[in-house]
Short mmCIF file of C-alpha atoms in Angstrom, two decimals:
data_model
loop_
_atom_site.label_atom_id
_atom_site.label_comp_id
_atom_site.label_asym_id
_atom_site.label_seq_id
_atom_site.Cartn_x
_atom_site.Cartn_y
_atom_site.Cartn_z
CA UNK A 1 0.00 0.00 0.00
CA UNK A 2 2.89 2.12 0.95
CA UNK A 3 3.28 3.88 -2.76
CA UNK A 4 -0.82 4.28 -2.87
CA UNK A 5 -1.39 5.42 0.49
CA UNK A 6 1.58 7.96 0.26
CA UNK A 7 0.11 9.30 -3.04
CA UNK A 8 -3.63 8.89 -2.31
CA UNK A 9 -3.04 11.72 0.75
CA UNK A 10 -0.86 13.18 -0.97
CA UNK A 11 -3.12 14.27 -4.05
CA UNK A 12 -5.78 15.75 -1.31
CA UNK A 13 -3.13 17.96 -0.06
CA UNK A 14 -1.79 18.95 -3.16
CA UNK A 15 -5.34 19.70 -4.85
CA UNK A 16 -5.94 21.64 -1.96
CA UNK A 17 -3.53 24.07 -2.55
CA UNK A 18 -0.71 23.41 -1.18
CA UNK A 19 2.53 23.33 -3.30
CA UNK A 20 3.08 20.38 -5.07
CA UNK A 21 6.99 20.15 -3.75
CA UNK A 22 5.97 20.39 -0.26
CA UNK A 23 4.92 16.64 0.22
CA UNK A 24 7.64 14.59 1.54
CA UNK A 25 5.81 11.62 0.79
CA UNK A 26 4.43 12.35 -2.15
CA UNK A 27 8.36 13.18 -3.26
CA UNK A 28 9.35 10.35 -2.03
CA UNK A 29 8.57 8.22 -5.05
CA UNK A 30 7.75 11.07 -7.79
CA UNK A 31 10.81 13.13 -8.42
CA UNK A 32 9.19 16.76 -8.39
CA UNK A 33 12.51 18.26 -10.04
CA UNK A 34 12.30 15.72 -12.92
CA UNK A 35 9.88 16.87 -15.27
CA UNK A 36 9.16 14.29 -17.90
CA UNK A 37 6.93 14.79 -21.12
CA UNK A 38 6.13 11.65 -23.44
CA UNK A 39 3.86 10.86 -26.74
CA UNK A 40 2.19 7.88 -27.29
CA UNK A 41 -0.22 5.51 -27.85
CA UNK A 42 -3.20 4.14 -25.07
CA UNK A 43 -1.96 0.50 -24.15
CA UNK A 44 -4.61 0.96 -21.52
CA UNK A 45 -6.59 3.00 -18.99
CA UNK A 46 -6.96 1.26 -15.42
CA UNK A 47 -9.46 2.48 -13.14
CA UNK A 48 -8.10 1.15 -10.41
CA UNK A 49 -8.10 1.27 -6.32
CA UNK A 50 -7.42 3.54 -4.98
CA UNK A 51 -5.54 5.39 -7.70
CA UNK A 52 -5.93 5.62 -11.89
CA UNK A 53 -3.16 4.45 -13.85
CA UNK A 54 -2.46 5.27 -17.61
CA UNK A 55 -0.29 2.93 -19.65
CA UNK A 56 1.46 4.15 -22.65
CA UNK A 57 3.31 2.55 -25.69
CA UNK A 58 6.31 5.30 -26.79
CA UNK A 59 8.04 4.47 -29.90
CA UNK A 60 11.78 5.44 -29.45
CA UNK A 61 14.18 7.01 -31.94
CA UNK A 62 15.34 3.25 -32.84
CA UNK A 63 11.66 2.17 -33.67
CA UNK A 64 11.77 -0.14 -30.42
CA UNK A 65 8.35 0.27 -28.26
CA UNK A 66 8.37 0.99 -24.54
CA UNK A 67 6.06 0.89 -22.55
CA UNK A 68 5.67 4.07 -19.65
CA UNK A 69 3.03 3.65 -16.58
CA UNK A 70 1.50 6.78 -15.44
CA UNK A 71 -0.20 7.05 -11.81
CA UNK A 72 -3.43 9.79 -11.70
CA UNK A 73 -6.35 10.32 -9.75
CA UNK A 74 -8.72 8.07 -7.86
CA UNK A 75 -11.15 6.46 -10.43
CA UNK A 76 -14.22 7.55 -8.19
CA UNK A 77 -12.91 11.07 -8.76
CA UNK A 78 -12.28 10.86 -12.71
CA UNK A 79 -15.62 9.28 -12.82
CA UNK A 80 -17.62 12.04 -10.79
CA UNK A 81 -15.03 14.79 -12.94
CA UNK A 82 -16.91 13.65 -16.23
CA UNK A 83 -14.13 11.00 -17.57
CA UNK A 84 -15.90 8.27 -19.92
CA UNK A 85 -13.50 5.56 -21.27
CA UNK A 86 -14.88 5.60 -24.36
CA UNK A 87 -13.02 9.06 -25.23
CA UNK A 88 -9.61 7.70 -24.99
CA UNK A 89 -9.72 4.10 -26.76
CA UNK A 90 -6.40 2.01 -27.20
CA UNK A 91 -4.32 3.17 -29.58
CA UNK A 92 -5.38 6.86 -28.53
CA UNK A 93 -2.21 9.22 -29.42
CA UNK A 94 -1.61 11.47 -26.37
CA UNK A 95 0.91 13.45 -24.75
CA UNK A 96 1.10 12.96 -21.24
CA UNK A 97 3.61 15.45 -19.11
CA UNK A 98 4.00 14.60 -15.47
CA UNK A 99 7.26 14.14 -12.79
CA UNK A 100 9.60 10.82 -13.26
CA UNK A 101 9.59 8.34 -10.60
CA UNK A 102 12.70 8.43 -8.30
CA UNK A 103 13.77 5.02 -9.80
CA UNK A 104 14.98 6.72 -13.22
CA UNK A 105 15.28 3.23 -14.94
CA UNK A 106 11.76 2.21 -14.44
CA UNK A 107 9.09 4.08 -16.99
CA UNK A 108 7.00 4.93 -14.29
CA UNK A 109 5.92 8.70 -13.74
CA UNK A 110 2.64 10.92 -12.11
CA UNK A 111 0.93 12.21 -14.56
CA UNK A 112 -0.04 15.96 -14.19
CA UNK A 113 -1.68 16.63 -17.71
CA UNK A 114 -2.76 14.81 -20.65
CA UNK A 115 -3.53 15.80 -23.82
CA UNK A 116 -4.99 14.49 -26.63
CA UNK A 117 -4.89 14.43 -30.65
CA UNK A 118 -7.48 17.11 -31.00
CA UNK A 119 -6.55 19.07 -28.02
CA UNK A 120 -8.44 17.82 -24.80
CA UNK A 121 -6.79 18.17 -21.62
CA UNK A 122 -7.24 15.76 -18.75
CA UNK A 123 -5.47 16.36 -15.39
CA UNK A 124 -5.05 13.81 -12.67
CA UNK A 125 -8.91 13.79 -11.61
CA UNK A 126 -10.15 14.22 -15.30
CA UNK A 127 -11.20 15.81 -17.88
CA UNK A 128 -10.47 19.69 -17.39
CA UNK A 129 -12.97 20.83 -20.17
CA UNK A 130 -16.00 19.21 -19.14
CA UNK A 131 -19.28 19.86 -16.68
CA UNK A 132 -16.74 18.53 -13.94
CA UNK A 133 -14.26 20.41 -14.66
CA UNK A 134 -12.96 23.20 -12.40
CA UNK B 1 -60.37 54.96 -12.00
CA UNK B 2 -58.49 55.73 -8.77
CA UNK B 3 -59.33 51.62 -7.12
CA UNK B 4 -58.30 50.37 -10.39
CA UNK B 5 -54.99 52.10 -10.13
CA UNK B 6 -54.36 50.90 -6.90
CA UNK B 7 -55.09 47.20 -7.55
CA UNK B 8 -52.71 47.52 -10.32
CA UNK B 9 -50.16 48.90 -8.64
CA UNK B 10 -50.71 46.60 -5.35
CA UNK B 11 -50.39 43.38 -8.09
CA UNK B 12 -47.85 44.83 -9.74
CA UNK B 13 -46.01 45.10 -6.16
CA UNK B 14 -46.72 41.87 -5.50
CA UNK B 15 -45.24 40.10 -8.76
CA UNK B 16 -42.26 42.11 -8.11
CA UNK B 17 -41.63 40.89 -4.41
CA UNK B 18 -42.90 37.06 -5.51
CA UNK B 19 -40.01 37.68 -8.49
CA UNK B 20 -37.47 39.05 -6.34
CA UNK B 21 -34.03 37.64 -6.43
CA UNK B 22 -34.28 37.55 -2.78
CA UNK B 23 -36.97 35.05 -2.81
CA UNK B 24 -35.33 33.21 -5.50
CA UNK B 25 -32.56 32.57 -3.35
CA UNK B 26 -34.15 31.42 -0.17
CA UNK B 27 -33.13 27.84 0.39
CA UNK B 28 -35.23 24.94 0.78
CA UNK B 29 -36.00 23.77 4.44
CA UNK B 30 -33.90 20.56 5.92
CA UNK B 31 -35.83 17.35 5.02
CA UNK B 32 -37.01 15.91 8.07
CA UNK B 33 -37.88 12.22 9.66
CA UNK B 34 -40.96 11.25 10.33
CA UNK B 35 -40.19 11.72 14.23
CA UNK B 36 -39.64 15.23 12.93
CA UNK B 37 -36.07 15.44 13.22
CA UNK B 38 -33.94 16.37 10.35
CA UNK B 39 -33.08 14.09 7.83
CA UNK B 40 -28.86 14.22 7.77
CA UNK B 41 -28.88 12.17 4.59
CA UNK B 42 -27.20 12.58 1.41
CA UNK B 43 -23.79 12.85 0.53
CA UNK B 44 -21.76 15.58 1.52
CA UNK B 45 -18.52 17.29 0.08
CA UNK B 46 -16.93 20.60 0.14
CA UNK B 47 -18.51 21.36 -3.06
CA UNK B 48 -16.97 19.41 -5.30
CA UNK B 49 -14.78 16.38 -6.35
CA UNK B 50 -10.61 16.68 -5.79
CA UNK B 51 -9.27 18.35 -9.08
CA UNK B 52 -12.77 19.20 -10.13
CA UNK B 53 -14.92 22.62 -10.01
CA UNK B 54 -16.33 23.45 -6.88
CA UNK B 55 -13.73 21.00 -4.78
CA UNK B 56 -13.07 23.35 -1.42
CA UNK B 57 -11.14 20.92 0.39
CA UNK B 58 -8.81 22.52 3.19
CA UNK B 59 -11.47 24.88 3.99
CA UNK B 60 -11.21 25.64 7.83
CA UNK B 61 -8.30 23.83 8.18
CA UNK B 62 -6.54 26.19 10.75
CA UNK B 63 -9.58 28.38 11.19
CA UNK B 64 -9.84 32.08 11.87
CA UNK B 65 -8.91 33.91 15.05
CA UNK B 66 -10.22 37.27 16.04
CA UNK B 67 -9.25 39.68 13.30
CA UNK B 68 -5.40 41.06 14.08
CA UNK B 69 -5.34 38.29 16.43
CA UNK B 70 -3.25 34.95 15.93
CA UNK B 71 -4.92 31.93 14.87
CA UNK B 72 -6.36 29.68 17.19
CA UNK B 73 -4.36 26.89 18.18
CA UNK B 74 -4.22 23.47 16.53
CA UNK B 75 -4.06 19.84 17.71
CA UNK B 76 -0.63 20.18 17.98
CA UNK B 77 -0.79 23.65 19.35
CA UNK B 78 -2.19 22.19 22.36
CA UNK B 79 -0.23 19.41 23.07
CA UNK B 80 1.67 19.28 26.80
CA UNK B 81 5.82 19.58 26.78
CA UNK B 82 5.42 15.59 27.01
CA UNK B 83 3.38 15.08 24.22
CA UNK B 84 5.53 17.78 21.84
CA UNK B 85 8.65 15.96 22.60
CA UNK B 86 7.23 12.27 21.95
CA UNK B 87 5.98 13.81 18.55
CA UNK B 88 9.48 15.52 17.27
CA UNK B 89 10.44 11.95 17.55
CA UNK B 90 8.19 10.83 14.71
CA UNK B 91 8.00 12.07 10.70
CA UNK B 92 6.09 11.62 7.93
CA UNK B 93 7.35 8.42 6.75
CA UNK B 94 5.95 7.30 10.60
CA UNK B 95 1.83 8.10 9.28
CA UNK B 96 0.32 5.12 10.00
CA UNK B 97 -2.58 6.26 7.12
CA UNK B 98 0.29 4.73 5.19
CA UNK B 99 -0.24 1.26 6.11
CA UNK B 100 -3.95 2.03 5.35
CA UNK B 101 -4.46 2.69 8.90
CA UNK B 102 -7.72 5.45 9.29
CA UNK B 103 -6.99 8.78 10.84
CA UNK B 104 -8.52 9.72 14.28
CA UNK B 105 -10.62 12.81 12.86
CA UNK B 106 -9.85 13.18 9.61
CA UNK B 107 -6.83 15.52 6.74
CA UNK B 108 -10.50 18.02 5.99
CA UNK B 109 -11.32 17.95 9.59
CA UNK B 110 -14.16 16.01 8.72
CA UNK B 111 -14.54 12.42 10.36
CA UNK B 112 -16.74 11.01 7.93
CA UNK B 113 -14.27 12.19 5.30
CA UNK B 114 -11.23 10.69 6.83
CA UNK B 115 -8.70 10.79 4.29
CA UNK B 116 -10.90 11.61 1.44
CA UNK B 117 -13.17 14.49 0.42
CA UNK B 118 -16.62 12.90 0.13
CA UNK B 119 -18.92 10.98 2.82
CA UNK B 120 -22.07 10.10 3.20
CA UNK B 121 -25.06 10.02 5.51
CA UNK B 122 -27.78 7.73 6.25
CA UNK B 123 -30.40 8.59 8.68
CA UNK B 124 -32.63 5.56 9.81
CA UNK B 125 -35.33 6.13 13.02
CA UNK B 126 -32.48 3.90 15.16
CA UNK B 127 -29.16 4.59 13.47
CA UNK B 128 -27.26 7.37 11.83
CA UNK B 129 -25.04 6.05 9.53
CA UNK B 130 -21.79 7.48 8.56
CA UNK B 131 -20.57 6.26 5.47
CA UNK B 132 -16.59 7.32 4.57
CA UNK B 133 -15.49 6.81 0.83
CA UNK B 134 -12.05 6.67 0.97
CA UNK B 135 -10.38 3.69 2.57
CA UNK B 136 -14.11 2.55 2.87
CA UNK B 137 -14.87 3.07 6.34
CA UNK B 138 -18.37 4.06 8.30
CA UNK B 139 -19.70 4.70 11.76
CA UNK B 140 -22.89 3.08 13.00
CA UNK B 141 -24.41 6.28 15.70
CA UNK B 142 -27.18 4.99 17.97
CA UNK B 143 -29.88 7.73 18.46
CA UNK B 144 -32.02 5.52 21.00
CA UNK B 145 -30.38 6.63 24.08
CA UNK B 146 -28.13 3.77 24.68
CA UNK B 147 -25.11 4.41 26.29
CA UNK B 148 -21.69 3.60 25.10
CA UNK B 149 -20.68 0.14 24.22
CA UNK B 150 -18.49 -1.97 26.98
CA UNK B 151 -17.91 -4.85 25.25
CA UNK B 152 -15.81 -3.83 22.54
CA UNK B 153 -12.00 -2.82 22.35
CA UNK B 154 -10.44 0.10 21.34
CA UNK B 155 -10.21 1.13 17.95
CA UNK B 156 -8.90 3.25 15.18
CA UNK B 157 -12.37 5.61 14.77
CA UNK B 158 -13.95 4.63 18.11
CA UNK B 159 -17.32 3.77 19.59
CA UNK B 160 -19.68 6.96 18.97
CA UNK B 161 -23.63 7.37 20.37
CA UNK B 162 -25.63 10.31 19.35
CA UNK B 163 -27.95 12.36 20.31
CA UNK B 164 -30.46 15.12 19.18
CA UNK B 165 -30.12 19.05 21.15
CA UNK B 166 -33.00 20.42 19.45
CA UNK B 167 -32.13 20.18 15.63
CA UNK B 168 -28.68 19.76 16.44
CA UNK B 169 -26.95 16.24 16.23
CA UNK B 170 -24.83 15.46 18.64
CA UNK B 171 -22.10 12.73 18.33
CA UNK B 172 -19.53 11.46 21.08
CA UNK B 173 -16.78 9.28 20.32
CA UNK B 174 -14.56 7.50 22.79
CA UNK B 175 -12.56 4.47 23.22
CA UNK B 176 -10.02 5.11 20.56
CA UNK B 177 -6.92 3.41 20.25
CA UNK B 178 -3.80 5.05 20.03
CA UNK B 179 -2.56 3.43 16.81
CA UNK B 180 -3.99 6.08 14.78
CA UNK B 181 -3.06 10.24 14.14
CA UNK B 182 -5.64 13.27 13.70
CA UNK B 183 -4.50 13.68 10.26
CA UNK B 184 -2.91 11.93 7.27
CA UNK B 185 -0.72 14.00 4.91
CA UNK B 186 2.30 12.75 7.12
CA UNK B 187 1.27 15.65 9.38
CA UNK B 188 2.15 13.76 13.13
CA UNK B 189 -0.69 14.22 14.97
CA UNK B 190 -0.62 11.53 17.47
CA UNK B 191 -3.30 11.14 20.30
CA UNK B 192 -4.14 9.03 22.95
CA UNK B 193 -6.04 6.61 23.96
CA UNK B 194 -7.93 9.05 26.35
CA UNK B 195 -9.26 10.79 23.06
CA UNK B 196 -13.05 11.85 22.90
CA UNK B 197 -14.50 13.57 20.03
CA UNK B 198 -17.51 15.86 20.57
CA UNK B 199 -19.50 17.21 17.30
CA UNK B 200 -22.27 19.02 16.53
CA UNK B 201 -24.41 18.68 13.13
CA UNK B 202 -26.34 20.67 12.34
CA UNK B 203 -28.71 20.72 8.28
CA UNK B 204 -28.86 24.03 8.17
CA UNK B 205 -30.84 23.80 5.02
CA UNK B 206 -31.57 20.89 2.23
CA UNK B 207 -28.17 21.76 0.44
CA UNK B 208 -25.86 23.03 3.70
CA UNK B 209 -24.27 21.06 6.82
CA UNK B 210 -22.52 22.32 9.41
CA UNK B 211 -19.46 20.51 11.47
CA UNK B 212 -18.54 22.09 14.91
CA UNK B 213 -16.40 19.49 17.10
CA UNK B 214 -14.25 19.60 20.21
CA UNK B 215 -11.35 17.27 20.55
CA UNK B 216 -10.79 16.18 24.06
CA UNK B 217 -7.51 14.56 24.89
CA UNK B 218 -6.11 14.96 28.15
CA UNK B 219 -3.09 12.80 28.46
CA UNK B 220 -1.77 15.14 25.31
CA UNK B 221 -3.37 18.16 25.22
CA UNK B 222 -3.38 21.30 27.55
CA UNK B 223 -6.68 22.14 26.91
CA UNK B 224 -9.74 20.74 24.23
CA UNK B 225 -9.01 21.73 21.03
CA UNK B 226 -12.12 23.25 19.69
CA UNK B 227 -12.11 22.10 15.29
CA UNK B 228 -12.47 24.93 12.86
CA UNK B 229 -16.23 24.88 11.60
CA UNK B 230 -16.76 22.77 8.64
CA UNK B 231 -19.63 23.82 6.31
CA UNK B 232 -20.46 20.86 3.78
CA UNK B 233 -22.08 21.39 0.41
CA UNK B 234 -24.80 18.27 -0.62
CA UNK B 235 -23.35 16.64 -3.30
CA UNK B 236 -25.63 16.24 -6.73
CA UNK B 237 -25.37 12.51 -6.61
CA UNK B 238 -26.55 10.04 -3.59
CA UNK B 239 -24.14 7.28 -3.96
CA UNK B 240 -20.63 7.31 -2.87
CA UNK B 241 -18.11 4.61 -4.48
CA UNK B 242 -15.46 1.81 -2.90
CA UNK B 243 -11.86 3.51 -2.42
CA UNK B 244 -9.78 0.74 -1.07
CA UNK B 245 -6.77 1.15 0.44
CA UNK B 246 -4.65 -1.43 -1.62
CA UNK B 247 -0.85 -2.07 -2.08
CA UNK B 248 0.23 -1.55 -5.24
#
């Protein structure tokens, strides 16, 4: 539980206001000073307990596929925020920008902002066009 | 001529006062049981989802003093040399909300929020129940009069009975353990197991409630720590959803 629980709390404080950096937990397995932007396609989209989690398949500069995990919001959040599956299919190209995890060789990040072909945004909780939207 | 004016003008008055924005805004009434108490139910948030439009989490958190006074104390504020010094001991890493352990009160200051945002309420002629979203938790109230329970241990959110003050719900909650803090966040807020939480609810209207508690704790604390009033929004939907604490 230790990575959820530290990131579950963590997201209430941060969406709360407070600055993003100021979590020790939370830091303690996203790096906050690693920034870390990728395109792709949708491998999947878990809506999972307690938190999201956004898969990705990133074609590198030699052609090879790899495959990046991206931790978001809880999926009773999303839901009530107005995200549907059905408007991010597999094989959805997106750009997702979040913060690295501290283990730099795994392809694991939180995701801050995603963005789609046509220009919809989605933060962690959801869509951020949308009747849930702030 | 002249009465004809005058009803005119009287019915013109009166569509004006019946189409005043003032009377557009008056809220509806709390519902209310058939014993003619009010009717807590429905689920309550600050006004929104976390991340989405309305969300007003960390409202009240360290509440307002008299103006060009300091803030009234906190939890920790409170707490006796003893109890300072056994918390610079622990950190963050030490929140037991970490091992999916519930928090005493809750981060929002709301119990039936615990670590979570949303919560709902179901009133029944016997029981209030307190239903918590995240990490999935709830709180059975009596509201017959019984007194507390003596045949159960200690636990992490405690044994609570309530009670009705005129329309104002009243909820005590005792025999705690003192495995759990206040708050999550890493913010160490131990207690002990001498804790008792009294708080007052009170429907102010079908779409408002308001949270007044006082946190009793006096193996820790120099004096109660009276909890910055929460005012809850109900939420346009009337089911919460699972949010398990899981490894992952």
């Amino acid at each position: 539980m230790t990575r959820a629980g530290y990131a579950l709390l963590s997201l209430v404080l941060m969406l709360a206001g407070a600055p993003v950096v100021a979590h020790h937990s939370f830091a303690a397995h996203y790096d906050m000073q690693k920034p870390v932007t990728v395109q792709g396609t949708i491998a999947e989209v878990r809506l999972s307990n307690p938190h999201s989690w956004f898969f990705l398949d990133v074609k590198e500069a030699d052609g090879t596929i790899t495959r990046w995990s991206f931790e978001a919001g809880t999926p009773s959040g999303m839901i009530r925020n107005g995200y549907k599956a059905s408007e991010m299919p597999k094989g959805s190209m997106v750009t997702i920008s979040g913060f690295h995890g501290r283990d730099q060789a795994k392809k694991v990040g939180m995701m801050r902002q995603l963005t789609t072909a046509d220009g919809k945004t989605y933060g962690m909780f959801g869509p951020q066009e949308g009747t849930g939207a702030r | 001529m002249q009465t004809f004016s005058t009803i005119a003008i009287a019915a013109a008055v009166t569509v004006a006062i019946l189409a005043s924005p003032l009377r557009a805004q008056q809220p509806e009434p709390a519902p209310r049981l058939a014993d003619g108490k009010p009717d807590l139910s429905g689920v309550w948030w600050t006004g929104g989802d976390v991340g989405g439009r309305g969300y007003g989490g960390g409202r009240g958190r360290g509440g307002r003093g008299a103006p060009g006074g300091p803030p009234p104390p906190t939890f920790t504020g409170l707490y006796t040399p003893a109890a300072a010094a056994g918390a610079k001991k622990l950190g963050d890493n030490d929140d037991p909300t970490l091992k999916c352990i519930p928090t005493a009160l809750g981060t929002l200051n709301v119990s039936m929020f615990d670590v979570g945002a949303v919560g709902q309420i179901v009133s029944t002629p016997k029981f209030v129940v307190m239903l918590t979203e995240t990490f999935h938790g709830f709180r059975l109230i009596p509201t017959d009069g019984r007194p507390h329970r003596d045949d159960v241990p200690p636990s992490y959110r405690g044994d609570s009975v309530g009670r009705w003050e005129g329309d104002v719900f009243v909820v005590e909650t005792k025999n705690f353990n003192d495995s759990t803090w206040m708050w999550a966040e890493g913010r160490v807020s131990p207690h002990s197991d001498q804790l008792r939480i009294v708080e007052r609810y009170r429907r102010m209207d079908k779409n408002t409630l308001e949270i007044d508690a006082t946190v009793h704790d006096p193996k820790v604390l120099t004096a109660p720590w009276a909890v910055p009033k929460q005012t809850l929004v109900l939420a346009p939907f009337d089911q919460i959803m699972p949010l398990i604490c899981l490894g992952q």
